[in-house]
Amino acid sequence: MSETILLALLLIPCLVVAIVFHEVAHGYVALLLGDPTAKEQRRLSLNPLRHVDPVGTLVVPGLLALTGGPIFGWAKPVPVLKQRLDNPRYGMMAVAAAGPGTNFVLALVGAVVLGLSLSLGMSLGYSDGGTPIIVNADGSLSLLATFGFFMVLVNVFLAVFNLLPIPPFDGSHIVEGLLPPRAARAYERLRPFGMLLFVGLIALTWLAPGLNLLGNTIGLPVAWAVDQYLAFADLIAR
């Protein structure tokens, strides 16, 4: 079996788990805070088929990861109706924070798996496509350690990426809840244009790679967070 297929078999479950748990967390917290919409539409299930967008959940992030690009993706959004929440303003903040928060917890699980599977002689390496992997002393791919490493990378990136204050990402709902009511209403009116801004930013990363737009923005907190998880994995390995 080729290295590319092996990496895909390791990466795809990480992506699916990260995105599905992210979406279910939104719906479950919304249910706890008074909005049963996600439950009514059977979106609190961990069945990936209820959440996965074939292109956004599998194709796009998979290709990006295997070509050394930034790993991001999307699923079918879990429906949340702000008006049905007991406290719409702060409820939406909690619902939005639940997704990234769950990803940070999953990254911790990945760090534990990585730490328990590390052995003497393992080190960080790169696949032929530039994907970071964990290799044994003889240069062969360490499957379990690489799976744990992918869990850390994917979940940290997904969490930080979704905390961007650009509508419709989770960070925009948190910012909106922190703003004074008048400023929040003005900010909310920008929501229809958020996706256009996002697409423009992604296009800019491809058209002007020299700017290193993602690396100089979310790349910094992602790298810092990944380092903390890897340090924790190293403590477990000892």
Tab-separated table of C-alpha atoms in Angstrom:
chain	number	residue	atom	x	y	z
A	1	MET	CA	0.000	0.000	0.000
A	2	SER	CA	1.461	3.391	-0.992
A	3	GLU	CA	2.340	6.037	1.562
A	4	THR	CA	-0.257	8.413	0.095
A	5	ILE	CA	-3.075	5.909	0.632
A	6	LEU	CA	-1.876	5.188	4.169
A	7	LEU	CA	-1.827	8.884	4.999
A	8	ALA	CA	-5.327	9.301	3.581
A	9	LEU	CA	-6.564	6.379	5.693
A	10	LEU	CA	-5.109	8.078	8.765
A	11	LEU	CA	-6.143	11.616	7.910
A	12	ILE	CA	-9.740	11.114	6.782
A	13	PRO	CA	-10.971	9.662	10.124
A	14	CYS	CA	-9.281	12.564	11.933
A	15	LEU	CA	-11.057	15.083	9.713
A	16	VAL	CA	-14.434	13.381	10.018
A	17	VAL	CA	-14.219	13.062	13.814
A	18	ALA	CA	-13.046	16.666	14.197
A	19	ILE	CA	-15.798	18.139	12.042
A	20	VAL	CA	-18.655	15.896	13.235
A	21	PHE	CA	-17.914	16.432	16.931
A	22	HIS	CA	-17.547	20.158	16.273
A	23	GLU	CA	-21.022	20.362	14.745
A	24	VAL	CA	-22.705	18.085	17.312
A	25	ALA	CA	-21.215	20.202	20.117
A	26	HIS	CA	-22.932	23.280	18.661
A	27	GLY	CA	-26.282	21.509	18.552
A	28	TYR	CA	-25.991	19.891	21.975
A	29	VAL	CA	-25.098	23.148	23.747
A	30	ALA	CA	-27.949	24.871	21.902
A	31	LEU	CA	-30.307	22.162	23.206
A	32	LEU	CA	-29.067	22.694	26.772
A	33	LEU	CA	-29.663	26.432	26.382
A	34	GLY	CA	-33.214	26.138	25.073
A	35	ASP	CA	-33.013	25.575	21.300
A	36	PRO	CA	-34.025	22.022	20.263
A	37	THR	CA	-33.792	22.738	16.507
A	38	ALA	CA	-30.775	20.479	15.937
A	39	LYS	CA	-32.445	17.663	17.870
A	40	GLU	CA	-35.677	18.089	15.926
A	41	GLN	CA	-33.738	17.795	12.663
A	42	ARG	CA	-31.813	14.727	13.921
A	43	ARG	CA	-28.457	16.533	13.811
A	44	LEU	CA	-27.271	15.503	17.283
A	45	SER	CA	-26.191	12.147	15.876
A	46	LEU	CA	-22.526	11.161	15.591
A	47	ASN	CA	-23.365	9.469	12.297
A	48	PRO	CA	-21.057	11.286	9.840
A	49	LEU	CA	-23.578	10.946	7.018
A	50	ARG	CA	-25.815	13.474	8.787
A	51	HIS	CA	-23.052	16.094	8.860
A	52	VAL	CA	-20.484	15.407	6.172
A	53	ASP	CA	-20.272	17.611	3.120
A	54	PRO	CA	-18.377	15.377	0.643
A	55	VAL	CA	-16.404	18.275	-0.813
A	56	GLY	CA	-15.846	20.359	2.313
A	57	THR	CA	-15.263	17.529	4.763
A	58	LEU	CA	-13.258	15.104	2.661
A	59	VAL	CA	-12.033	16.291	-0.727
A	60	VAL	CA	-10.806	19.816	0.040
A	61	PRO	CA	-9.041	19.199	3.389
A	62	GLY	CA	-7.672	15.866	2.205
A	63	LEU	CA	-6.081	17.384	-0.892
A	64	LEU	CA	-4.723	20.319	1.082
A	65	ALA	CA	-3.150	18.051	3.692
A	66	LEU	CA	-1.591	15.691	1.155
A	67	THR	CA	-0.137	18.607	-0.810
A	68	GLY	CA	1.238	20.346	2.262
A	69	GLY	CA	-1.405	23.085	2.302
A	70	PRO	CA	-3.306	24.430	5.326
A	71	ILE	CA	-5.870	21.928	6.565
A	72	PHE	CA	-9.383	23.308	6.701
A	73	GLY	CA	-12.820	22.121	5.753
A	74	TRP	CA	-16.486	22.409	6.552
A	75	ALA	CA	-19.596	20.347	7.207
A	76	LYS	CA	-23.288	20.981	6.806
A	77	PRO	CA	-23.933	23.553	9.549
A	78	VAL	CA	-26.009	22.377	12.505
A	79	PRO	CA	-29.146	24.570	12.619
A	80	VAL	CA	-29.358	26.907	15.614
A	81	LEU	CA	-32.140	29.468	16.002
A	82	LYS	CA	-30.953	32.366	18.118
A	83	GLN	CA	-34.506	33.385	18.997
A	84	ARG	CA	-35.224	30.009	20.650
A	85	LEU	CA	-32.299	30.265	23.069
A	86	ASP	CA	-33.115	31.214	26.648
A	87	ASN	CA	-30.616	34.077	26.431
A	88	PRO	CA	-30.012	34.742	22.714
A	89	ARG	CA	-27.002	37.015	23.156
A	90	TYR	CA	-24.916	34.944	25.547
A	91	GLY	CA	-26.441	31.679	24.390
A	92	MET	CA	-25.058	32.183	20.889
A	93	MET	CA	-21.628	32.895	22.370
A	94	ALA	CA	-21.725	29.595	24.267
A	95	VAL	CA	-23.024	27.668	21.246
A	96	ALA	CA	-20.300	29.158	19.034
A	97	ALA	CA	-17.537	28.432	21.558
A	98	ALA	CA	-18.653	24.805	21.965
A	99	GLY	CA	-17.354	23.755	18.534
A	100	PRO	CA	-13.762	25.026	18.846
A	101	GLY	CA	-13.724	23.992	22.503
A	102	THR	CA	-14.556	20.422	21.514
A	103	ASN	CA	-11.758	20.461	18.944
A	104	PHE	CA	-9.259	21.529	21.594
A	105	VAL	CA	-10.400	18.576	23.734
A	106	LEU	CA	-10.022	16.201	20.769
A	107	ALA	CA	-6.528	17.593	20.175
A	108	LEU	CA	-5.756	16.639	23.780
A	109	VAL	CA	-6.962	13.097	23.045
A	110	GLY	CA	-4.659	13.065	20.023
A	111	ALA	CA	-1.741	14.205	22.174
A	112	VAL	CA	-2.410	11.344	24.606
A	113	VAL	CA	-2.485	8.827	21.739
A	114	LEU	CA	0.711	10.319	20.367
A	115	GLY	CA	2.442	10.256	23.740
A	116	LEU	CA	1.461	6.659	24.484
A	117	SER	CA	2.590	5.468	21.064
A	118	LEU	CA	5.942	7.269	20.911
A	119	SER	CA	9.025	5.137	21.321
A	120	LEU	CA	12.764	5.675	21.293
A	121	GLY	CA	14.054	6.645	17.891
A	122	MET	CA	10.831	8.149	16.533
A	123	SER	CA	11.028	11.624	15.048
A	124	LEU	CA	9.136	14.154	12.988
A	125	GLY	CA	9.456	13.597	9.249
A	126	TYR	CA	7.705	14.536	6.035
A	127	SER	CA	5.957	12.522	3.354
A	128	ASP	CA	6.825	12.874	-0.308
A	129	GLY	CA	4.016	15.425	-0.573
A	130	GLY	CA	5.347	17.495	2.330
A	131	THR	CA	2.850	16.303	4.949
A	132	PRO	CA	4.369	16.164	8.462
A	133	ILE	CA	4.396	12.597	9.833
A	134	ILE	CA	5.987	10.588	12.636
A	135	VAL	CA	8.634	8.126	11.465
A	136	ASN	CA	10.407	5.236	13.151
A	137	ALA	CA	14.178	5.025	13.538
A	138	ASP	CA	14.388	3.199	10.209
A	139	GLY	CA	12.446	5.946	8.412
A	140	SER	CA	9.191	3.980	8.114
A	141	LEU	CA	5.830	5.550	8.901
A	142	SER	CA	4.582	5.075	12.483
A	143	LEU	CA	0.843	4.619	11.993
A	144	LEU	CA	-0.543	5.132	15.514
A	145	ALA	CA	1.811	7.986	16.381
A	146	THR	CA	1.033	9.732	13.082
A	147	PHE	CA	-2.694	9.285	13.709
A	148	GLY	CA	-2.325	10.997	17.101
A	149	PHE	CA	-0.223	13.722	15.491
A	150	PHE	CA	-2.868	14.298	12.803
A	151	MET	CA	-5.542	14.505	15.503
A	152	VAL	CA	-3.586	17.317	17.137
A	153	LEU	CA	-2.895	19.183	13.884
A	154	VAL	CA	-6.390	18.902	12.418
A	155	ASN	CA	-8.264	19.814	15.591
A	156	VAL	CA	-6.024	22.724	16.553
A	157	PHE	CA	-6.216	24.208	13.056
A	158	LEU	CA	-9.995	23.708	12.879
A	159	ALA	CA	-10.498	25.317	16.298
A	160	VAL	CA	-8.325	28.353	15.614
A	161	PHE	CA	-9.662	28.760	12.081
A	162	ASN	CA	-13.260	28.788	13.327
A	163	LEU	CA	-12.401	31.401	15.952
A	164	LEU	CA	-11.692	33.949	13.215
A	165	PRO	CA	-14.031	36.947	13.733
A	166	ILE	CA	-15.332	36.643	10.164
A	167	PRO	CA	-19.018	35.777	9.651
A	168	PRO	CA	-20.237	33.062	9.610
A	169	PHE	CA	-17.400	31.512	11.642
A	170	ASP	CA	-17.799	30.837	15.344
A	171	GLY	CA	-15.524	33.709	16.299
A	172	SER	CA	-17.962	36.195	14.780
A	173	HIS	CA	-20.761	35.056	17.117
A	174	ILE	CA	-18.444	35.413	20.123
A	175	VAL	CA	-17.389	38.904	19.064
A	176	GLU	CA	-21.000	39.866	18.412
A	177	GLY	CA	-21.986	38.805	21.923
A	178	LEU	CA	-19.154	40.847	23.466
A	179	LEU	CA	-20.031	44.048	21.615
A	180	PRO	CA	-22.485	46.653	22.959
A	181	PRO	CA	-25.981	46.106	21.489
A	182	ARG	CA	-25.742	48.923	18.935
A	183	ALA	CA	-22.322	47.837	17.697
A	184	ALA	CA	-23.485	44.206	17.658
A	185	ARG	CA	-26.392	45.062	15.360
A	186	ALA	CA	-24.054	46.875	12.977
A	187	TYR	CA	-21.635	43.945	13.054
A	188	GLU	CA	-24.465	41.500	12.365
A	189	ARG	CA	-25.351	43.388	9.180
A	190	LEU	CA	-21.938	42.413	7.820
A	191	ARG	CA	-22.806	38.707	8.086
A	192	PRO	CA	-24.066	38.307	4.460
A	193	PHE	CA	-20.676	39.527	3.193
A	194	GLY	CA	-18.554	37.329	5.449
A	195	MET	CA	-18.303	34.389	3.086
A	196	LEU	CA	-17.212	36.670	0.242
A	197	LEU	CA	-14.425	37.988	2.457
A	198	PHE	CA	-13.429	34.449	3.387
A	199	VAL	CA	-13.292	33.323	-0.249
A	200	GLY	CA	-11.246	36.417	-1.065
A	201	LEU	CA	-8.744	35.608	1.690
A	202	ILE	CA	-8.362	32.015	0.499
A	203	ALA	CA	-7.928	33.186	-3.100
A	204	LEU	CA	-5.266	35.622	-1.934
A	205	THR	CA	-3.291	32.822	-0.269
A	206	TRP	CA	-3.134	30.995	-3.616
A	207	LEU	CA	-2.576	34.034	-5.854
A	208	ALA	CA	0.020	35.666	-3.598
A	209	PRO	CA	1.753	32.874	-1.670
A	210	GLY	CA	4.659	35.183	-0.867
A	211	LEU	CA	2.446	37.094	1.545
A	212	ASN	CA	2.104	33.929	3.665
A	213	LEU	CA	-1.262	35.294	4.783
A	214	LEU	CA	-2.375	32.273	6.806
A	215	GLY	CA	1.078	31.702	8.247
A	216	ASN	CA	1.342	35.281	9.495
A	217	THR	CA	-2.144	35.301	11.010
A	218	ILE	CA	-3.654	32.076	12.327
A	219	GLY	CA	-0.417	30.191	11.657
A	220	LEU	CA	1.174	31.785	14.718
A	221	PRO	CA	-1.445	30.729	17.305
A	222	VAL	CA	-1.796	27.323	15.612
A	223	ALA	CA	1.945	26.707	15.853
A	224	TRP	CA	2.013	27.828	19.487
A	225	ALA	CA	-0.941	25.599	20.442
A	226	VAL	CA	0.455	22.579	18.575
A	227	ASP	CA	3.755	23.024	20.422
A	228	GLN	CA	1.925	22.884	23.769
A	229	TYR	CA	0.120	19.684	22.815
A	230	LEU	CA	3.335	18.104	21.555
A	231	ALA	CA	5.079	19.050	24.802
A	232	PHE	CA	2.262	17.311	26.689
A	233	ALA	CA	2.650	14.235	24.454
A	234	ASP	CA	6.370	14.252	25.207
A	235	LEU	CA	5.635	14.271	28.949
A	236	ILE	CA	3.397	11.229	28.545
A	237	ALA	CA	6.036	9.447	26.458
A	238	ARG	CA	8.556	9.837	29.269
